Coordinates of C-alpha atoms in Angstrom, one line a residue:
X1 CA -15.9 75.5 18.2
X2 CA -17.8 72.9 15.3
X3 CA -15.2 74.4 12.7
X4 CA -11.6 73.8 15.4
X5 CA -13.1 70.1 16.5
X6 CA -14.2 69.1 12.9
X7 CA -10.5 70.3 11.5
X8 CA -8.9 68.3 14.6
X9 CA -10.5 65.6 13.9
X10 CA -9.2 65.6 9.9
X11 CA -5.9 65.7 11.5
X12 CA -5.8 63.5 14.0
X13 CA -7.6 61.0 11.1
X14 CA -4.4 62.4 9.3
X15 CA -1.4 61.2 11.4
X16 CA -2.9 58.4 13.9
X17 CA -3.3 54.6 12.6
X18 CA -5.7 54.5 15.6
X19 CA -8.1 57.2 16.8
X20 CA -10.5 57.1 19.0
X21 CA -14.4 55.9 17.2
X22 CA -16.1 58.6 19.8
X23 CA -16.3 62.0 18.8
X24 CA -13.8 64.7 20.2
X25 CA -16.7 65.9 22.1
X26 CA -18.0 64.4 25.6
X27 CA -20.3 67.3 26.3
X28 CA -22.3 71.0 24.8
X29 CA -19.2 73.6 25.0
X30 CA -16.2 70.4 26.1
X31 CA -13.4 69.0 23.7
X32 CA -12.4 66.0 24.7
X33 CA -9.0 63.2 23.1
X34 CA -8.1 60.1 23.6
X35 CA -7.1 57.3 20.9
X36 CA -4.4 55.2 20.9
X37 CA -0.6 56.4 20.0
X38 CA 1.4 55.4 17.3
X39 CA 3.7 52.0 18.6
X40 CA 7.5 52.6 20.5
X41 CA 9.1 52.1 17.1
X42 CA 6.2 54.2 15.6
X43 CA 6.3 56.8 18.2
X44 CA 10.0 57.4 18.3
X45 CA 10.8 57.0 14.9
X46 CA 7.7 59.8 13.3
X47 CA 9.0 62.8 15.3
X48 CA 6.9 65.3 13.2
X49 CA 3.7 63.4 13.8
X50 CA 4.7 63.4 17.6
X51 CA 5.0 67.5 17.4
X52 CA 2.2 67.9 16.2
X53 CA 0.1 65.9 18.3
X54 CA 1.9 67.4 20.9
X55 CA 0.1 70.8 20.0
X56 CA -3.0 69.6 19.0
X57 CA -3.3 67.8 23.0
X58 CA -1.8 71.3 24.0
X59 CA -4.0 73.2 22.5
X60 CA -7.6 70.9 23.4
X61 CA -5.9 70.7 27.3
X62 CA -5.4 74.4 26.8
X63 CA -9.2 74.9 25.5
X64 CA -10.5 72.8 28.2
X65 CA -9.3 74.8 31.0
X66 CA -9.7 77.8 29.9
X67 CA -14.0 76.4 29.5
X68 CA -13.6 74.6 33.3
X69 CA -13.0 77.9 34.2
X70 CA -15.7 80.2 32.6
X71 CA -18.1 77.0 34.2
X72 CA -16.4 77.2 37.7
X73 CA -18.5 74.6 39.5
X74 CA -17.3 73.2 42.5
X75 CA -16.4 69.2 41.7
X76 CA -17.6 66.4 43.6
X77 CA -14.4 65.8 44.2
X78 CA -11.8 68.3 44.7
X79 CA -7.9 67.8 44.1
X80 CA -5.5 68.5 47.2
X81 CA -2.3 67.1 46.0
X82 CA -0.3 70.0 47.2
X83 CA -2.3 71.3 50.0
X84 CA -1.9 67.8 52.4
X85 CA 1.4 67.7 52.0
X86 CA 1.3 64.7 48.4
X87 CA 4.4 65.2 45.9
X88 CA 5.4 62.2 44.3
X89 CA 6.1 61.2 39.9
X90 CA 7.6 57.7 39.2
X91 CA 9.9 57.7 37.6
X92 CA 10.6 54.8 35.6
X93 CA 13.0 52.9 33.8
X94 CA 13.7 53.3 30.3
X95 CA 9.8 52.3 30.0
X96 CA 7.0 52.1 30.7
X97 CA 6.3 50.8 33.9
X98 CA 5.7 50.6 37.3
X99 CA 3.4 53.1 39.6
X100 CA 2.1 51.4 42.4
X101 CA 0.7 53.0 45.8
X102 CA -0.3 50.5 49.1
X103 CA -3.1 52.3 51.8
X104 CA -1.8 51.0 55.2
X105 CA -2.2 52.2 58.8
X106 CA 0.9 51.9 59.6
X107 CA 1.2 53.0 62.8
X108 CA -2.6 51.7 64.2
X109 CA -4.4 54.7 65.2
X110 CA -6.8 54.4 62.8
X111 CA -5.8 56.5 59.6
X112 CA -4.9 55.9 56.2
X113 CA -1.7 55.9 56.3
X114 CA 0.7 55.9 52.3
X115 CA 3.6 53.8 50.2
X116 CA 5.0 55.3 46.8
X117 CA 7.2 53.8 44.6
X118 CA 10.0 55.6 43.3
X119 CA 10.8 54.2 40.0
X120 CA 14.2 55.5 39.7
X121 CA 13.3 58.1 42.8
X122 CA 13.1 57.5 45.8
X123 CA 9.9 55.6 47.1
X124 CA 7.5 57.8 50.1
X125 CA 6.4 56.9 52.8
X126 CA 3.4 59.2 54.1
X127 CA 1.9 59.3 57.3
X128 CA -1.6 59.9 58.0
X129 CA -1.2 64.0 60.3
X130 CA -5.2 63.3 60.7
X131 CA -5.5 66.6 59.6
X132 CA -5.9 65.7 55.7
X133 CA -2.4 66.5 55.4
X134 CA 1.0 63.8 55.0
X135 CA 4.1 64.2 56.3
X136 CA 6.7 62.5 54.5
X137 CA 8.7 59.5 56.6
X138 CA 11.4 57.5 54.1
X139 CA 14.3 58.7 55.2
X140 CA 13.4 57.6 58.9
X141 CA 11.8 54.8 58.8
X142 CA 14.4 52.1 58.4
X143 CA 12.7 51.7 54.2
X144 CA 15.4 53.2 52.5
X145 CA 17.1 50.2 51.6
X146 CA 14.7 50.4 48.7
X147 CA 17.2 53.2 47.5
X148 CA 19.3 50.7 45.7
X149 CA 16.2 49.0 43.5
X150 CA 14.3 49.6 40.8
X151 CA 10.7 49.4 42.4
X152 CA 7.6 49.3 41.1
X153 CA 4.6 48.1 43.1
X154 CA 3.5 47.8 46.9
X155 CA 1.3 45.5 48.9
X156 CA 1.4 45.3 52.7
X157 CA 0.0 42.3 55.7
X158 CA 0.4 41.2 58.8
X159 CA 3.2 39.0 58.5
X160 CA 3.4 37.4 61.2
X161 CA 0.9 38.4 63.4
X162 CA 2.1 41.1 64.8
X163 CA -1.3 43.4 65.2
X164 CA 1.6 45.2 62.9
X165 CA 1.5 45.8 59.2
X166 CA 4.4 44.8 56.9
X167 CA 4.9 45.9 54.1
X168 CA 6.3 44.6 50.3
X169 CA 7.1 45.5 47.3
X170 CA 8.7 44.3 44.1
X171 CA 11.6 45.7 41.8
X172 CA 12.7 45.2 38.5
X173 CA 16.4 45.3 38.7
X174 CA 18.5 47.2 41.0
X175 CA 19.8 50.4 40.4
X176 CA 23.5 51.5 39.4
X177 CA 25.6 50.0 36.4
X178 CA 23.4 48.1 34.2
X179 CA 22.6 44.9 33.8
X180 CA 22.9 42.4 30.9
X181 CA 19.9 40.8 31.9
X182 CA 17.6 43.4 34.7
X183 CA 16.3 40.8 37.4
X184 CA 16.3 41.8 41.5
X185 CA 15.2 40.7 44.4
X186 CA 11.6 42.1 45.7
X187 CA 12.1 43.1 50.0
X188 CA 10.5 42.0 52.6
X189 CA 10.6 45.2 55.4
X190 CA 8.3 43.6 59.0
X191 CA 7.3 47.0 60.8
X192 CA 8.5 47.3 64.2
X193 CA 5.9 48.6 66.5
X194 CA 7.2 52.3 65.9
X195 CA 7.3 54.5 62.7
X196 CA 9.6 52.0 61.3
X197 CA 10.1 49.2 59.2
X198 CA 13.6 46.4 59.7
X199 CA 14.7 44.4 56.5
X200 CA 13.8 40.6 57.0
X201 CA 14.2 39.6 52.9
X202 CA 16.7 37.3 53.7
X203 CA 16.1 36.0 56.7
X204 CA 12.9 35.1 55.7
X205 CA 14.4 33.6 52.6
X206 CA 13.5 35.7 50.1
X207 CA 17.0 37.2 49.4
X208 CA 17.3 33.9 46.2
X209 CA 15.0 34.7 44.3
X210 CA 15.6 37.3 41.5
X211 CA 13.4 38.3 38.9
X212 CA 11.3 41.1 37.6
X213 CA 9.0 41.5 39.3
X214 CA 6.1 43.8 38.9
X215 CA 2.6 43.2 41.4
X216 CA 2.6 41.1 43.5
X217 CA -1.2 40.1 46.6
X218 CA -1.6 38.8 49.5
X219 CA -4.3 36.3 50.8
X220 CA -4.5 33.3 53.4
X221 CA -4.7 30.1 50.8
X222 CA -4.2 27.7 52.8
X223 CA -6.4 29.1 55.5
X224 CA -4.0 29.3 58.6
X225 CA -4.4 32.7 59.2
X226 CA -0.9 34.0 57.6
X227 CA -1.2 35.8 55.1
X228 CA 0.8 33.9 52.2
X229 CA 1.6 36.4 48.5
X230 CA 1.2 35.6 44.9
X231 CA 3.6 37.7 42.9
X232 CA 3.1 38.8 38.6
X233 CA 6.8 37.9 37.1
X234 CA 7.2 39.7 33.4
X235 CA 10.3 37.6 32.6
X236 CA 13.8 35.8 33.4
X237 CA 16.3 37.9 30.4
X238 CA 15.2 40.8 28.2
X239 CA 19.1 41.8 26.2
X240 CA 17.2 45.1 25.2
X241 CA 16.3 48.7 25.8
X242 CA 13.0 47.8 27.7
X243 CA 11.5 51.0 25.8
X244 CA 11.4 49.4 22.4
X245 CA 9.2 46.6 24.1
X246 CA 6.5 45.3 20.9
X247 CA 5.0 42.7 19.8
X248 CA 6.9 41.6 16.6
X249 CA 9.7 40.8 20.6
X250 CA 6.3 39.0 22.3
X251 CA 6.2 36.4 19.2
X252 CA 9.7 35.2 19.3
X253 CA 10.5 36.0 22.3
X254 CA 10.7 32.5 25.2
X255 CA 12.1 34.0 27.9
X256 CA 8.3 34.3 29.3
X257 CA 8.4 33.7 33.3
X258 CA 6.2 31.7 36.1
X259 CA 5.5 33.7 38.9
X260 CA 5.8 32.9 43.0
X261 CA 3.6 31.0 44.5
X262 CA 4.8 31.5 48.5
X263 CA 3.4 30.0 51.0
X264 CA 3.8 32.1 54.7
X265 CA 5.9 29.4 56.9
X266 CA 3.7 31.0 60.4
X267 CA 5.1 33.9 59.9
X268 CA 8.4 33.2 60.1
X269 CA 9.0 32.3 55.8
X270 CA 8.0 32.3 52.6
X271 CA 9.0 29.5 50.8
X272 CA 7.8 28.8 46.5
X273 CA 4.9 26.0 45.9
X274 CA 4.7 27.4 42.5
X275 CA 4.6 24.4 41.2
X276 CA 4.0 21.9 43.8
X277 CA 0.3 23.4 44.0
X278 CA 0.2 22.0 40.0
X279 CA 1.3 25.2 38.5
X280 CA 3.7 25.4 35.7
X281 CA 1.8 28.3 33.4
X282 CA 4.2 30.9 31.9
X283 CA 3.7 34.5 30.9
X284 CA 4.4 38.1 31.5
X285 CA 3.1 37.9 34.7
X286 CA 1.4 41.4 35.4
X287 CA 0.3 40.3 39.2
X288 CA -2.7 39.3 39.8
X289 CA -5.7 39.3 43.0
X290 CA -7.2 36.6 45.0
X291 CA -10.8 36.1 45.1
X292 CA -13.7 33.9 45.9
X293 CA -15.3 34.0 42.3
X294 CA -16.8 30.9 43.9
X295 CA -18.7 30.8 46.9
X296 CA -17.0 27.8 48.0
X297 CA -15.1 30.1 51.1
X298 CA -11.6 29.7 49.8
X299 CA -9.7 32.5 48.5
X300 CA -8.9 31.0 44.9
X301 CA -6.2 33.8 42.4
X302 CA -7.1 35.9 38.7
X303 CA -3.9 36.1 37.1
X304 CA -2.7 39.2 34.7
X305 CA -1.0 38.6 31.6
X306 CA 0.4 40.6 29.3
X307 CA 0.5 39.9 26.1
X308 CA -1.9 37.5 26.0
X309 CA -2.9 37.5 22.2
X310 CA 0.6 36.5 21.5
X311 CA 1.4 34.6 25.0
X312 CA -0.2 33.2 27.7
X313 CA -3.3 34.6 28.4
X314 CA -4.7 35.8 31.5
X315 CA -5.1 32.8 34.5
X316 CA -8.3 31.7 36.7
X317 CA -6.8 29.5 39.3
X318 CA -9.5 28.1 41.0
X319 CA -8.0 26.5 45.0
X320 CA -8.7 23.0 45.0
X321 CA -8.5 23.1 48.6
X322 CA -8.2 20.7 50.6
X323 CA -5.9 19.0 48.2
X324 CA -2.3 21.5 48.3
X325 CA -3.2 22.5 44.5
X326 CA -5.0 25.1 42.2
X327 CA -7.0 24.1 38.5
X328 CA -6.6 26.4 36.4
X329 CA -10.7 26.6 34.9
X330 CA -10.6 29.7 32.5
X331 CA -10.9 28.5 29.2
X332 CA -13.8 27.2 30.7
X333 CA -15.5 29.5 32.6
X334 CA -14.0 32.5 29.6
X335 CA -11.7 33.8 32.4
X336 CA -8.8 33.1 29.4
X337 CA -8.3 36.9 28.4
X338 CA -6.1 36.9 25.8
X339 CA -5.1 40.9 26.1
X340 CA -3.0 43.1 27.8
X341 CA -4.3 42.7 31.5
X342 CA -2.6 45.7 33.0
X343 CA -5.1 45.4 36.7
X344 CA -8.7 43.9 37.7
X345 CA -11.0 46.2 40.4
X346 CA -13.2 43.4 41.6
X347 CA -16.7 43.9 43.2
X348 CA -20.0 42.9 42.6
X349 CA -21.2 45.4 40.3
X350 CA -25.5 43.8 40.1
X351 CA -25.2 42.9 43.9
X352 CA -26.0 39.0 43.3
X353 CA -23.6 37.5 45.7
X354 CA -21.1 37.1 42.8
X355 CA -18.1 38.6 42.8
X356 CA -17.9 40.9 38.7
X357 CA -14.0 42.1 37.2
X358 CA -13.1 44.1 35.6
X359 CA -9.7 43.8 33.5
X360 CA -7.9 46.8 32.8
X361 CA -6.1 46.1 28.7
X362 CA -5.3 48.4 25.8
X363 CA -7.4 49.0 23.5
X364 CA -11.1 48.0 25.2
X365 CA -11.6 47.2 28.6
X366 CA -13.3 43.6 29.5
X367 CA -16.1 43.9 31.7
X368 CA -16.2 40.5 33.0
X369 CA -19.5 39.1 35.0
X370 CA -19.5 36.2 37.2
X371 CA -22.8 33.9 36.0
X372 CA -22.2 30.9 39.2
X373 CA -20.1 28.4 39.5
X374 CA -19.7 26.0 36.4
X375 CA -21.0 28.7 33.9
X376 CA -18.9 31.2 32.2
X377 CA -18.2 35.0 33.0
X378 CA -20.2 36.9 30.3
X379 CA -17.9 40.3 28.3
X380 CA -20.4 42.8 28.8
X381 CA -17.9 46.0 28.5
X382 CA -20.3 47.0 25.6
X383 CA -23.3 46.8 26.9
X384 CA -22.7 48.7 29.7
X385 CA -21.3 51.3 28.5
X386 CA -17.9 50.7 29.2
X387 CA -16.1 49.8 26.0
X388 CA -13.7 53.5 25.0
X389 CA -11.4 52.4 23.8
X390 CA -8.2 53.9 26.1
X391 CA -5.0 52.9 27.9
X392 CA -5.9 51.4 30.8
X393 CA -3.9 50.6 33.8
X394 CA -5.4 51.2 37.5
X395 CA -8.9 50.3 38.4
X396 CA -10.8 50.8 41.4
X397 CA -14.7 50.2 42.3
X398 CA -16.4 52.5 44.7
X399 CA -19.5 53.2 46.2
X400 CA -18.4 57.1 45.7
X401 CA -21.4 59.4 45.8
X402 CA -23.6 56.9 48.5
X403 CA -26.5 55.9 46.5
X404 CA -25.8 52.1 47.2
X405 CA -23.8 50.6 43.8
X406 CA -21.1 50.6 43.2
X407 CA -19.6 53.2 40.5
X408 CA -15.8 52.5 38.6
X409 CA -12.5 54.7 38.8
X410 CA -10.0 53.8 35.7
X411 CA -6.8 55.5 35.7
X412 CA -5.5 55.6 31.5
X413 CA -2.0 56.5 30.5
X414 CA 0.1 56.5 27.6
X415 CA 3.0 53.6 27.5
X416 CA 5.6 55.8 28.7
X417 CA 7.8 56.8 26.0
X418 CA 5.3 58.3 23.2
X419 CA 3.3 60.5 25.6
X420 CA 0.7 61.1 24.5
X421 CA -1.9 62.2 27.1
X422 CA -5.3 60.8 28.2
X423 CA -8.0 61.2 30.1
X424 CA -8.4 59.2 33.3
X425 CA -12.1 57.9 33.7
X426 CA -15.3 58.5 36.4
X427 CA -18.0 55.9 35.4
X428 CA -21.2 56.9 37.3
X429 CA -22.9 53.7 37.7
X430 CA -26.7 54.7 37.0
X431 CA -29.5 51.9 37.4
X432 CA -26.7 49.1 36.2
X433 CA -25.3 51.4 33.4
X434 CA -22.5 53.1 33.7
X435 CA -21.9 57.0 32.1
X436 CA -18.3 58.6 32.5
X437 CA -18.5 61.4 35.1
X438 CA -14.5 62.5 35.4
X439 CA -14.4 66.5 33.7
X440 CA -17.8 67.2 35.6
X441 CA -16.4 65.7 38.6
X442 CA -12.9 66.8 38.5
X443 CA -10.9 63.8 37.8
X444 CA -10.4 63.5 33.9
X445 CA -6.9 64.1 34.4
X446 CA -4.8 63.6 31.3
X447 CA -1.5 62.5 32.9
X448 CA 0.5 59.3 32.8
X449 CA -1.7 57.1 35.2
X450 CA -1.0 53.8 36.4
X451 CA -1.6 52.7 39.9
X452 CA -5.0 54.5 42.1
X453 CA -5.9 53.5 45.1
X454 CA -9.1 54.4 46.9
X455 CA -8.1 55.2 51.6
X456 CA -10.4 57.4 53.4
X457 CA -7.4 60.5 54.0
X458 CA -9.9 62.4 56.6
X459 CA -12.2 59.5 58.4
X460 CA -15.9 61.4 57.0
X461 CA -17.4 58.2 56.0
X462 CA -16.4 58.9 52.2
X463 CA -13.9 57.8 49.1
X464 CA -11.2 59.5 48.9
X465 CA -8.9 58.1 45.3
X466 CA -4.7 58.6 45.2
X467 CA -4.2 57.6 41.2
X468 CA -0.2 58.0 40.7
X469 CA 1.2 59.5 37.2
X470 CA 5.1 58.2 35.4
X471 CA 7.2 61.8 34.7
X472 CA 6.5 61.8 30.9
X473 CA 10.4 60.2 29.2
X474 CA 9.1 62.8 26.2
X475 CA 7.7 67.1 25.7
X476 CA 4.7 66.7 27.5
X477 CA 1.7 69.2 27.1
X478 CA 0.2 68.9 30.4
X479 CA 1.6 67.7 34.8
X480 CA 2.1 64.2 34.7
X481 CA 2.1 64.6 38.6
X482 CA 0.8 61.9 41.3
X483 CA -3.2 62.9 41.8
X484 CA -4.9 63.1 45.3
X485 CA -8.5 63.8 45.4
X486 CA -10.3 64.7 48.4
X487 CA -14.2 62.9 47.6
X488 CA -16.8 65.8 48.0
X489 CA -20.1 65.2 47.1
X490 CA -20.8 62.1 49.1
X491 CA -24.2 63.0 50.7
X492 CA -25.8 59.9 51.2
X493 CA -25.5 57.2 54.5
X494 CA -22.3 55.3 55.0
X495 CA -20.8 52.2 56.3
X496 CA -17.5 50.8 57.3
X497 CA -16.7 48.0 58.1
X498 CA -12.9 46.7 59.1
X499 CA -11.7 43.1 60.3
X500 CA -9.6 41.8 63.0
X501 CA -9.3 38.2 62.8
X502 CA -8.6 35.7 65.3
X503 CA -8.3 32.3 63.6
X504 CA -8.3 34.6 59.5
X505 CA -5.6 36.9 59.0
X506 CA -5.5 39.5 61.8
X507 CA -7.1 42.0 58.9
X508 CA -9.6 39.3 57.4
X509 CA -7.5 39.3 54.1
X510 CA -9.8 37.8 51.5
X511 CA -12.5 37.6 54.2
X512 CA -16.0 38.9 52.7
X513 CA -17.8 40.8 53.8
X514 CA -22.1 40.3 53.3
X515 CA -24.5 43.2 54.5
X516 CA -28.7 43.0 54.5
X517 CA -30.3 46.5 54.3
X518 CA -33.8 46.6 54.1
X519 CA -34.1 43.6 52.0
X520 CA -31.1 44.2 50.2
X521 CA -27.8 42.0 50.0
X522 CA -24.6 43.7 48.8
X523 CA -21.1 41.9 49.2
X524 CA -17.4 43.1 49.5
X525 CA -13.8 41.4 49.4
X526 CA -11.1 43.0 51.8
X527 CA -8.6 43.7 49.2
X528 CA -4.8 42.6 50.2
X529 CA -3.4 44.1 47.1
X530 CA -3.7 43.5 43.5
X531 CA -7.1 45.1 42.7
X532 CA -5.6 48.0 40.6
X533 CA -2.0 48.2 38.9
X534 CA 1.0 47.4 41.3
X535 CA -0.9 48.4 44.0
X536 CA -3.9 47.7 46.9
X537 CA -6.7 49.8 48.3
X538 CA -7.4 50.7 52.1
X539 CA -8.6 47.0 53.6
X540 CA -11.2 48.2 54.8
X541 CA -15.3 46.6 53.3
X542 CA -17.3 50.4 52.4
X543 CA -20.9 50.8 51.7
X544 CA -23.1 53.5 50.0
X545 CA -25.8 53.3 51.7
X546 CA -28.6 56.1 49.9
X547 CA -31.6 56.7 52.6
X548 CA -31.5 53.5 54.4
X549 CA -31.1 54.7 58.6
X550 CA -30.1 51.1 59.7
X551 CA -29.0 48.4 58.8
X552 CA -30.7 44.8 59.1
X553 CA -27.2 42.4 59.4
X554 CA -23.8 42.9 58.9
X555 CA -22.3 39.1 58.0
X556 CA -18.7 37.9 58.5
X557 CA -17.9 34.8 55.9
X558 CA -13.5 34.2 57.1
X559 CA -11.3 33.4 55.2
X560 CA -11.2 30.2 56.7
X561 CA -15.0 28.5 56.9
X562 CA -16.0 30.7 60.3
X563 CA -19.7 32.8 59.6
X564 CA -20.5 35.8 62.0
X565 CA -23.8 38.5 62.4
X566 CA -24.0 41.1 64.2
X567 CA -27.9 43.2 63.4
X568 CA -29.1 46.5 64.1
X569 CA -26.3 48.4 62.8
X570 CA -26.1 52.1 63.4
X571 CA -25.0 54.2 59.5
X572 CA -22.5 56.2 59.2
X573 CA -19.8 55.2 61.3
X574 CA -16.3 52.6 61.4
X575 CA -16.7 49.8 62.7
X576 CA -14.3 46.7 63.8
X577 CA -15.5 43.5 63.9
X578 CA -13.7 40.8 66.2
X579 CA -13.4 37.6 65.3
X580 CA -15.3 33.9 66.7
X581 CA -13.2 32.0 67.7
X582 CA -15.1 28.7 66.2
X583 CA -15.2 25.2 68.4
X584 CA -14.1 23.5 66.0
X585 CA -10.8 23.6 64.0
X586 CA -12.5 24.4 60.4
X587 CA -9.4 23.6 58.4
X588 CA -10.1 19.6 59.1
X589 CA -13.6 19.6 58.6
X590 CA -13.3 18.9 55.1
X591 CA -11.0 15.8 55.6
X592 CA -13.7 15.3 58.1
X593 CA -15.8 15.2 55.0
X594 CA -13.8 13.1 52.6
X595 CA -13.4 10.3 55.9
X596 CA -16.9 9.6 55.4
X597 CA -18.0 9.7 52.7
X598 CA -14.3 7.6 51.5
X599 CA -15.7 5.2 54.4
X600 CA -19.0 4.7 53.2
X601 CA -18.2 3.8 49.7
X602 CA -15.7 1.1 51.5
X603 CA -19.1 0.3 53.5
X604 CA -21.4 0.2 50.7
X605 CA -18.6 -1.3 47.9
X606 CA -18.3 -4.2 50.9
X607 CA -22.1 -5.3 51.0
X608 CA -22.4 -4.9 47.8
X609 CA -19.8 -7.7 48.0
X610 CA -21.4 -9.6 50.1
X611 CA -24.4 -10.0 48.5

């Protein structure tokens, strides 16, 4: 076995420019292959190296399968894709882009449903049958207008506050005759409340926004209770084949574009206010995520940009509420990441009350640890055991084993059509350090992964995983299809907390949930999408509690300023918390404070003048 490992190592070093810096073996009796492949031009041009890489990888995967069979112990996660009825494979349009999933309960039955984008293939709407299986109801759902577009990602929110969750889908172009400039409208569908949707793209004023869009996220940045949108756009035009994108093209590109900042006009329309809010940044956008990084009660925005080292780095846009403005504070806080930024996982990994951000990338991912208001973020990927070289897209913080700390799943995949297999990661949080246990736990799939989401398919209290995989453009040595993994490993206690907003967004998107257990505080934000690549996790807070048998306090920090506390709650339950209406309109409080300050300053100045 050691002889074979050494031989493969020498072959890889000879044939590939950037082999993985770690040894090929991650555990005695197991062989792993993870390396950065050749660029698009090289990968397509050097046929011998490509075929050799596929042969080597096929051999390694076959050996891993054989070794796994010899040690066939039950894994923590069980692949239930077939038995659950999931059948999906994202089909790319020329290049590497696309593959998102959205978790939402569109029929309000208390079970997580799924929408999966298909790219050149049909999208899929999966209804949860409440027995561990799903039924695809796309054809009768009213969503079939998406067949005309190359879809990318999807997010959900109750756009018109009618109690049913609606769906926004990003696209890069329309199907049919190839356009000289690939672009198209994005699509908004309102939920009819009967398992069907209607297309309101034109009705909401979105039919004039033609773009090459990637990821989107919902938030409520003006705190009026109506969910707003940020949409990442990649470029305004590109004359070549998308499979030939490379650094040289990016360096000379002048067609990068702005994102959309779409304000919700009371559930009737969306208006693009990007420039109105003081923004003029252009970049190769991969979406973003609304998050309150500075704990001031309003929603800020972190924006992912591809090719940040050649063009525009990532942005951290601080909400200047009550003024209608965002300010980029990324440079002074060390968040202007000059990387190929693909997606962001949001979580408070060290339980200090500050949101931290894991940002996926080509080569090395970034773990940005929040140090507090006004202080630069610290990049701690190497220190915390996350310094692997890879190509990552989706990422998800969750306490998968219910031991009381956040673990991290990372979806990896090559730049299709290079088609070199790369295994996914599952990093177990062990005393604040992360250890990859994907193979041990049954999650080291070698497909071309993109978006990934957490959900609880069977309402048993632990979080399961769905990982979107692309169809390989070239020959591929293993199956690359979307996988659904059921979590069978969590044994500690837990709590799931769903929100029902009355003044805040109806599902509490962007609100912060705090729990206190044995004097220790834990925090999570309700996901509005964009956390993970082109995808949206289930919109509730989930906490693993270990052996704790009681929750001392649950504190909800609602978007808009309301705070609500519940005491002495039981463990192992889903609790839905309905917002208590405030006696004061919280949206005018900042203006009252400003007025008092100005009045006080005026009186002080007048007093000094009279003297």
